[in-house]
Structures are given as structure tokens and as C-alpha cells.
Coordinates of C-alpha atoms and ligand atoms in Angstrom, one line a residue:
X1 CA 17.0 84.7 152.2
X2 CA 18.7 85.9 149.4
X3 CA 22.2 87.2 149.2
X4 CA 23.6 89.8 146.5
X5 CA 27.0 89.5 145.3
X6 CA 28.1 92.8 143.7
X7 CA 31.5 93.2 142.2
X8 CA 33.0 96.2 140.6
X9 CA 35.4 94.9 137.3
X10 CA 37.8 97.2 135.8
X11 CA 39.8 95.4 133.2
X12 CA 39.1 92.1 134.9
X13 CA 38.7 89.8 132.1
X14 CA 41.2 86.9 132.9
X15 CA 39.6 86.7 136.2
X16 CA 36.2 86.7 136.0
X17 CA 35.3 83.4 135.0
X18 CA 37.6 81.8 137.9
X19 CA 36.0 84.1 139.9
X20 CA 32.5 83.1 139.4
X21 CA 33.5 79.2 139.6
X22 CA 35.5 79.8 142.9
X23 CA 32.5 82.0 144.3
X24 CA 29.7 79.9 143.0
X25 CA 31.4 76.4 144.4
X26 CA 31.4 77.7 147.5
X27 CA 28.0 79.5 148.0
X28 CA 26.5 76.7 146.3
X29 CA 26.7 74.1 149.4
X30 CA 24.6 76.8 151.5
X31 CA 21.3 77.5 152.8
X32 CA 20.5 80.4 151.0
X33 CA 19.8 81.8 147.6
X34 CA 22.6 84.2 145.7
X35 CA 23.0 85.9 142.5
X36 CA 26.0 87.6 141.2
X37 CA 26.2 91.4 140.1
X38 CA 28.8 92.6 138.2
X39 CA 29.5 95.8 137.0
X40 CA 32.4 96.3 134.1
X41 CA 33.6 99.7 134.7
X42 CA 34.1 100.7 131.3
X43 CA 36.8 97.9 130.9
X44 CA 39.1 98.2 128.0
X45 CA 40.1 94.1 127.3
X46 CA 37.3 91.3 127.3
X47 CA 35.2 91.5 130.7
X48 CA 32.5 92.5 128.9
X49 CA 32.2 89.4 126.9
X50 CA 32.9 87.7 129.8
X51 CA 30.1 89.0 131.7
X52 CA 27.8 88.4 128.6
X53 CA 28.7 84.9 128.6
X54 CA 28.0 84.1 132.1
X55 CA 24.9 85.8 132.3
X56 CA 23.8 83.9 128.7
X57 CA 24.7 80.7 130.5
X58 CA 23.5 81.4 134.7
X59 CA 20.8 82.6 135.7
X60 CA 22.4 84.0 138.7
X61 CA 24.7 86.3 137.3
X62 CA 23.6 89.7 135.8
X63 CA 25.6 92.9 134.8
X64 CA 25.7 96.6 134.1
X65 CA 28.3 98.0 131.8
X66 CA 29.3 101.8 132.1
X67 CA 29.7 103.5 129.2
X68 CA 33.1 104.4 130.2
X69 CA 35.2 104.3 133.5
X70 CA 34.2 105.9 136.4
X71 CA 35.9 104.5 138.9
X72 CA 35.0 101.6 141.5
X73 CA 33.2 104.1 143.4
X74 CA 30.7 104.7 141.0
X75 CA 30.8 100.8 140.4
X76 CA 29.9 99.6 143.7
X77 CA 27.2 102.2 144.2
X78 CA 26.0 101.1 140.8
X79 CA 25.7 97.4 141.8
X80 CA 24.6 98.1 145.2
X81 CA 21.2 100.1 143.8
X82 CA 21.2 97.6 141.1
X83 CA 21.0 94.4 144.1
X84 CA 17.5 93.1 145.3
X85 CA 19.0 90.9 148.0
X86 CA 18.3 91.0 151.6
X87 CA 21.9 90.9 152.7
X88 CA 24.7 92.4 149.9
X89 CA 28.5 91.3 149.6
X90 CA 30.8 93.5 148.3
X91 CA 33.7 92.0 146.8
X92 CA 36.3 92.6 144.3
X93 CA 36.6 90.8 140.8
X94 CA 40.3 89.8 141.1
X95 CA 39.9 87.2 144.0
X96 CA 41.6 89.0 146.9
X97 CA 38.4 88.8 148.7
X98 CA 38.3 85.4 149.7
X99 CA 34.8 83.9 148.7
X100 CA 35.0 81.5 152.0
X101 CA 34.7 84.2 154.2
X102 CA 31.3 84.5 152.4
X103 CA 29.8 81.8 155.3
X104 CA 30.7 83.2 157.5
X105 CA 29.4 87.0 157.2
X106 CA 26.0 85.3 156.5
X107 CA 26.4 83.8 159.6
X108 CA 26.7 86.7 162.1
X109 CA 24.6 88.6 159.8
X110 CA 21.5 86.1 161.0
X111 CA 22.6 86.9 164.0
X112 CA 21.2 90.4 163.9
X113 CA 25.0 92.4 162.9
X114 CA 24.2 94.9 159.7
X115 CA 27.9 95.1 158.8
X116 CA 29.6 92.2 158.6
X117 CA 33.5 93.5 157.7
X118 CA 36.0 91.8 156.5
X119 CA 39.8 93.2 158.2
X120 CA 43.1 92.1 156.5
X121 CA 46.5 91.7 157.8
X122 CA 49.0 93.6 155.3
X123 CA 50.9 90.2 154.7
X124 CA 52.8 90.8 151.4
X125 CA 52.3 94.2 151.2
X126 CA 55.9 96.3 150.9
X127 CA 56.9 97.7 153.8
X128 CA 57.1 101.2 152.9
X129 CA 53.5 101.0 151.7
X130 CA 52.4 99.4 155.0
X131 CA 54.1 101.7 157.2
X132 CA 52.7 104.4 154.7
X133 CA 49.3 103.2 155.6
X134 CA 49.6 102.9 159.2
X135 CA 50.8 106.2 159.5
X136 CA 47.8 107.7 157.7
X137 CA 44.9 105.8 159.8
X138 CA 46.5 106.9 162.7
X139 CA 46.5 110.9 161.3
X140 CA 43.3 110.7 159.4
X141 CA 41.8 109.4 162.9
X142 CA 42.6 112.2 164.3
X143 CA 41.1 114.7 161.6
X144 CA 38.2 113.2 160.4
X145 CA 35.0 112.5 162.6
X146 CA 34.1 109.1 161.5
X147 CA 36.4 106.0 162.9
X148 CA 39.0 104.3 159.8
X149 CA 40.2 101.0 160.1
X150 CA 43.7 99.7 158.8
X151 CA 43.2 97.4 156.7
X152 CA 39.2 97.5 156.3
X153 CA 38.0 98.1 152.9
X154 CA 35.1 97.5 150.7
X155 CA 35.0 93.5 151.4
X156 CA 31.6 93.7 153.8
X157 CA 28.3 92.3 154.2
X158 CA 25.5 95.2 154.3
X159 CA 21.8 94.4 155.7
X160 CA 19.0 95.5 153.6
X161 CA 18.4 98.1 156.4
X162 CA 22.8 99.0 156.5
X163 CA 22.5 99.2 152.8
X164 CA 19.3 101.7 151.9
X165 CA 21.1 103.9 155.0
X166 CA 24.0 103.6 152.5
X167 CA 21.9 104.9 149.3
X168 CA 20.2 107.6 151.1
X169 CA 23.5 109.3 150.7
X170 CA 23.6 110.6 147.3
X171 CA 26.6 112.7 147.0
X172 CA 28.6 113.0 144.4
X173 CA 32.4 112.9 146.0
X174 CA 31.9 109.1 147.3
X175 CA 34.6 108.4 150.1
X176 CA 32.7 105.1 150.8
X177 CA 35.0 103.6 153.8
X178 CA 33.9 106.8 155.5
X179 CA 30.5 106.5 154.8
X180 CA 30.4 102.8 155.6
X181 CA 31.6 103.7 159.0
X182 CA 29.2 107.1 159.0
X183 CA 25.8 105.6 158.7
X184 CA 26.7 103.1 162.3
X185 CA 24.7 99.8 162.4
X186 CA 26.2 96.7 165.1
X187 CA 29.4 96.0 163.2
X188 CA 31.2 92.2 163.6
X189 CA 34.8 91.9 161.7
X190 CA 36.0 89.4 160.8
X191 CA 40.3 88.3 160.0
X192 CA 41.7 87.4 157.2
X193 CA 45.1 86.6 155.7
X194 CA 46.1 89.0 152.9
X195 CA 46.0 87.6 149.5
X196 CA 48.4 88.9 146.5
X197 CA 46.6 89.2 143.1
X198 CA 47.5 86.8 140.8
X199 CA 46.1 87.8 137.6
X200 CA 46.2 91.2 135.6
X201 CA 47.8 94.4 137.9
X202 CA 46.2 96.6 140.8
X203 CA 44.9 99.5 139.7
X204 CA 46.4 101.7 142.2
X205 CA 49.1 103.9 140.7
X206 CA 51.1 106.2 143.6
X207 CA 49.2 109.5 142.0
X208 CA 46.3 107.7 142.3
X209 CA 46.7 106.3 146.4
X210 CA 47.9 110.1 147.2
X211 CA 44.8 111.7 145.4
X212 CA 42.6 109.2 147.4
X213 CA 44.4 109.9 151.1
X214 CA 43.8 113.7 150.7
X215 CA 39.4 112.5 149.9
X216 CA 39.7 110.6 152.6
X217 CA 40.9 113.7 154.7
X218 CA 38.6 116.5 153.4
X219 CA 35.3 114.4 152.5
X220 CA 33.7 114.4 156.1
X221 CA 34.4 117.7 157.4
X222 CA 35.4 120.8 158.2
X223 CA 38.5 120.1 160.3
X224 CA 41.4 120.7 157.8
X225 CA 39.9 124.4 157.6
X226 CA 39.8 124.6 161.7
X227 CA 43.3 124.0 161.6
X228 CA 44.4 126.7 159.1
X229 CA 42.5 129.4 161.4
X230 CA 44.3 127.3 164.0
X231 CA 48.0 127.6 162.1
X232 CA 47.1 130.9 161.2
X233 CA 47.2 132.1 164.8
X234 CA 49.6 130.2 165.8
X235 CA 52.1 132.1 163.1
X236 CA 50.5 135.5 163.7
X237 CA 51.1 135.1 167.5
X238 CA 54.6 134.3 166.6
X239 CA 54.9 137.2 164.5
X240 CA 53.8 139.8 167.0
X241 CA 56.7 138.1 170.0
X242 CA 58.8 138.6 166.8
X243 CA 58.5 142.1 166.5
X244 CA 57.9 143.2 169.7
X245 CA 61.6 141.5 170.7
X246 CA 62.9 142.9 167.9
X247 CA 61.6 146.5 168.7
X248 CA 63.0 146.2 172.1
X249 CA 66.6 145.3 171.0
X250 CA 66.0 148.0 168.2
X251 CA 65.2 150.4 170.8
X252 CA 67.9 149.5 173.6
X253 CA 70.9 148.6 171.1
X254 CA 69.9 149.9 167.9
X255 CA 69.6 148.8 164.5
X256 CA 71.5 145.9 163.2
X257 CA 71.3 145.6 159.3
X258 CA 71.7 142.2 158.4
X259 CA 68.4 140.3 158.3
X260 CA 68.6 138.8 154.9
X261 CA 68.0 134.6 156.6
X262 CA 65.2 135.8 158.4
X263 CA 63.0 137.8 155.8
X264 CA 63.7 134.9 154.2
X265 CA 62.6 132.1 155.8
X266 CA 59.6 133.9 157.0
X267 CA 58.5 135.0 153.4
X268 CA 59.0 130.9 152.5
X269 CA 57.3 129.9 155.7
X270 CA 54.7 131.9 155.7
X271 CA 54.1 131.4 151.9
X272 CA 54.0 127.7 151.7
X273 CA 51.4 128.0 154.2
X274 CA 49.4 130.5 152.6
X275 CA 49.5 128.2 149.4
X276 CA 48.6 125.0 151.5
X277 CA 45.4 126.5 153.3
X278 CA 44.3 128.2 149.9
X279 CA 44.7 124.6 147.8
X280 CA 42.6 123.2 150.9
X281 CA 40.1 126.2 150.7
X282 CA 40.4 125.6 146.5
X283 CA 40.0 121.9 147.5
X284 CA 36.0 122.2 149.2
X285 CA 35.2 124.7 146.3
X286 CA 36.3 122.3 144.1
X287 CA 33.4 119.7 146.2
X288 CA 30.9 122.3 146.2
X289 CA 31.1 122.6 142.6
X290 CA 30.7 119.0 141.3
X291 CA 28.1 118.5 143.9
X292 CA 26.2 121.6 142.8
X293 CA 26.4 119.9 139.1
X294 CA 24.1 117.1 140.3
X295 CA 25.3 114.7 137.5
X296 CA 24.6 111.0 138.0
X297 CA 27.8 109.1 139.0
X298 CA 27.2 106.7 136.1
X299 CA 26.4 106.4 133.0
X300 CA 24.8 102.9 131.8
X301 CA 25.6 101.8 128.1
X302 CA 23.8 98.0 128.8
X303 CA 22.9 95.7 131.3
X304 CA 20.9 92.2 131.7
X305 CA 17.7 92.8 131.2
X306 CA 15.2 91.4 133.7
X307 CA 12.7 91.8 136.5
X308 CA 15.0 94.0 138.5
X309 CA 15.7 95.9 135.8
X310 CA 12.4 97.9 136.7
X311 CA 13.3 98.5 140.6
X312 CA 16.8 100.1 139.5
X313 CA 15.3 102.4 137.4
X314 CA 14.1 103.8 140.2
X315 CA 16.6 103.8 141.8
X316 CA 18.8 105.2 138.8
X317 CA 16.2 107.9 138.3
X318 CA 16.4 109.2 142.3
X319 CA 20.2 109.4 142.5
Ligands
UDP1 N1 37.9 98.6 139.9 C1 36.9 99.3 139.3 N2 37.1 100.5 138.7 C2 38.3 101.1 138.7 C3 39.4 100.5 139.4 C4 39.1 99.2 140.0 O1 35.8 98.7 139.2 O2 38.4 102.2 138.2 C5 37.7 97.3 140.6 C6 38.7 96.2 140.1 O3 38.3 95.6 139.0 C7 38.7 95.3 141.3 C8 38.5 96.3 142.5 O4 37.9 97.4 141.9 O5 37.7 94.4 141.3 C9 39.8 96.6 143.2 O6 40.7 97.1 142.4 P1 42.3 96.7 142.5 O7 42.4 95.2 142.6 O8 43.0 97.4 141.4 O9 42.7 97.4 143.8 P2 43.5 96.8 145.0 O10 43.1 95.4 145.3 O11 44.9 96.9 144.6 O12 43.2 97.7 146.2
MG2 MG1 42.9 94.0 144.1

């Protein structure tokens, strides 16, 4: 069989060479045949060089360069049309995927699972952040239709069959641990101790996690409208036992002028909600537009040139 290693690189320049010794070393004392995908994500420092050199030098290793950034997203999908394996690995470039665990998915992957995930323990994370994240699962479990893991990300092993499920979904606003879980397949995970990045700096900025948690929320359905018609009623029916008390104390003890904290808080109430439900209603607009674009999620400046350069053409071409 042959096994497809595909990993997004965003400024990973320091790493990927001791990332394709590490991986290499260990896939190299197994059964089955490999090669390496990389895809620089419109890095800024030397990855690209990096990635030239390897692919100069192995034979296994070939990349695809983005003309600019578009996000690891766009990256993975890009490597993922770009594979030709019959099982793929998604890992990151910065060596918090664990390369050993590599064996391993292979292994319960010949035994007929089509995701083989990998699960880590939030070991080193801060607190706040892990708490932070625990909290959201549990929420976002409860809104959205397909099943989130704590803890799961990309790190998987995909089928042939898990992964062309996978590319049949061409939309634009890629929320892929939701899709992972979305297309279904007999799933094994697997445990793993969380490792702390060593070289260069995570990505992740605050902005960036928050942006990402409210994708997560409105990519796979309808639910966060359901609940403004749901909030909605919930206030209006409040309202009318409002007014019909106060009508009755109007009418049996007569008008009392002062009403200033009410008006008040009901004006702020009732106008942070407004403002909430229309940025939500704004927020699937926004969806409908950029898919109704149909732009391709990348754009390629170069990549190796070889055999499979022809099969993701076709690929590039349908998405
Ligand atoms: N990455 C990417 N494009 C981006 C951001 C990140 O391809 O715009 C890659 C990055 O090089 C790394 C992986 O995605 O291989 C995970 O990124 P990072 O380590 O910053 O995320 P974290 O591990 O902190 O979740
Ligand atoms: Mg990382």
C-alpha cells in the first residue's frame, strides 16, 4: 500500500527539515510505501527553499506552494486532492503530531477503520485556554448536528474511500473537524500525550481562536437561527405578562410615573438581542455570498512537477 503524508506549512522553515528526518526514520522501518506532501501556505521566511531542497534530494517528498496564505484550511484540502495514496495522514509541520503514532493508525486502518484519529490530552496547555475549550465542546455539542471532540483535530488517518467522501464536499467555508466527523466512516482513536512546539510560534492569535469557535457554530446548520425565533418568543411572551400586569395595576391603582430603570433595561435588553440575531442573520449572508462566488480555495504559484501532477489537475479543475 501506499501511504500519503500531507502537511500544511505556514512559516515552518526551522522545522521542516527535522520534521522530514524524524517522520522518515520512523516510517522507513515499515511495510509500506510513503511519500511526503507539503504544502507552504504562502510562508513568509525559508520553507519554501526548504521544501525545494527536499524534494531536489528525495524522491518521496513533493510540494505545492500557494501564491499567498490562505489558511491551513485551504492547505490541507490542497494536499489532500494533491495525495495519490491509499491511506492519507494528516499532520502538522511543527512536530506536535507525533510521527510514532504513524504505525499505529496504519495498523487499525488494515483492519478495516476509515478514520483512524488521533485524541490529545491538553497537557501544557494554560488553564484558562483548556477550561475555555471544554466549555465550548460541550456548547457547540449541543448546537451543532455533527458530534466535536475535545481535543481531536486534524492529526487523522483517512481511507481512500473516507477521503474522496471528504473531497466531494466542495464548499468554500471549510470547518473541516466538522466535516471529518460529517461524512461518518468506523472511526478508531487513538491517545496521545500533548506535545508543546518547540520551534517558531503557534499561529493562533485570540482574534483568530474566537473567529474560528463562532465557524464552528454556524457552519453546519440552521440552529443558531432556531434559537433567535426561539429567544424571540421567549421575550415577546414576556412582554405581553409585562403589560398586561402593568395594565391591571394601572387600572386598579393608577398611574405611577417613575419608570425610567425599566424602559431602560428593556430598550438595552431587547437591543443587544436584536443586534446579536441580526450579526447571526448578517453572519449566513455573509456564507451565502462567498459560496455563491465559487472561487477556488487556492491559488497555486508552483509545485513538483511529476506524474501526479496530471491527476490533481483534475482535481484542481473540479473544485
Ligand atoms: N498552518 C498553515 N496555514 C496557516 C496557519 C497554520 O498551513 O495559515 C499550519 C502550520 O504550519 C502548522 C499547522 O498548520 O503545520 C498548525 O498550525 P499551528 O501550529 O500554528 O497551530 P496549533 O498547533 O497551535 O494549533
Ligand atoms: Mg502547532
Amino acid at each position: 500500500m501506499l501511504l500519503s503524508v500531507v502537511v500544511p506549512c505556514f512559516n515552518e522553515g526551522n522545522n521542516v527539515h527535522s520534521f522530514y528526518e524524524y517522520t522518515t526514520n520512523i516510517l522507513a522501518g515499515e511495510d509500506f510505501q510513503y511519500e511526503l506532501v507539503f504544502v507552504n501556505d504562502g510562508s513568509s521566511d525559508d520553507t519554501l527553499s526548504c521544501l525545494k531542497e527536499l524534494s531536489d534530494r528525495y524522491e518521496e517528498v513533493s510540494y505545492i506552494s500557494f501564491s499567498r496564505n490562505f489558511g491551513k484550511e485551504a492547505a490541507m484540502l490542497a494536499g489532500l486532492q494533491y495525495a495519490e495514496g491509499d491511506a492519507v495522514v494528516l499532520m502538522d509541520g511543527d512536530l506536535q503530531h507525533p510521527p510514532e503514532l504513524i504505525p499505529q493508525m496504519v495498523h487499525y486502518y488494515s483492519k478495516g477503520y476509515h478514520q483512524v484519529i488521533a485524541k490529545r490530552n491538553r497537557k501544557g496547555d494554560a488553564v484558562i485556554k483548556s477550561s475555555l475549550s471544554k466549555l465550548y465542546y460541550k456548547m457547540m455539542n449541543k448546537f451543532v448536528d455533527v458530534s466535536l471532540v475535545n481535543g481531536v483535530g486534524d492529526f487523522r488517518l483517512l481511507s481512500r474511500k473516507a477521503l474522496n467522501a471528504l473531497l466531494s464536499l466542495n464548499e468554500y467555508n471549510r470547518f473541516s473537524k466538522g466535516l471529518f466527523s460529517w461524512i461518518g466512516f468506523k472511526e478508531y482513536t487513538i491517545n496521545y500525550e500533548n506535545v508543546v512546539r518547540e520551534e517558531g510560534e503557534s499561529k493562533w492569535t485570540l482574534s483568530k481562536l474566537l473567529n474560528y469557535g463562532i465557524d464552528g457554530g454556524i457552519s453546519f446548520n440552521n440552529k443558531p437561527l432556531r434559537a433567535s425565533i426561539y429567544m424571540g418568543m421567549g421575550v415577546t411572551v414576556l412582554g405581553f405578562i409585562y403589560v398586561l400586569t402593568m395594565l391591571v395595576k394601572i387600572l386598579f391603582a393608577g398611574i405611577d410615573v417613575p419608570g425610567y430603570f425599566t424602559l431602560i433595561s428593556a430598550i438595552l435588553i431587547i437591543g443587544g438581542l436584536q443586534l446579536t440575531f441580526l450579526g447571526i442573520i448578517g453572519e449566513y449572508i455573509g456564507r451565502i455570498y462567498y459560496e455563491s462566488k465559487k472561487r477556488p480555495h487556492y491559488i497555486i504559484e508552483e509545485e513538483t512537477m511529476t506524474a501526479k501532477h496530471e491527476n490533481h489537475q483534475k482535481w484542481h479543475t473540479h473544485a
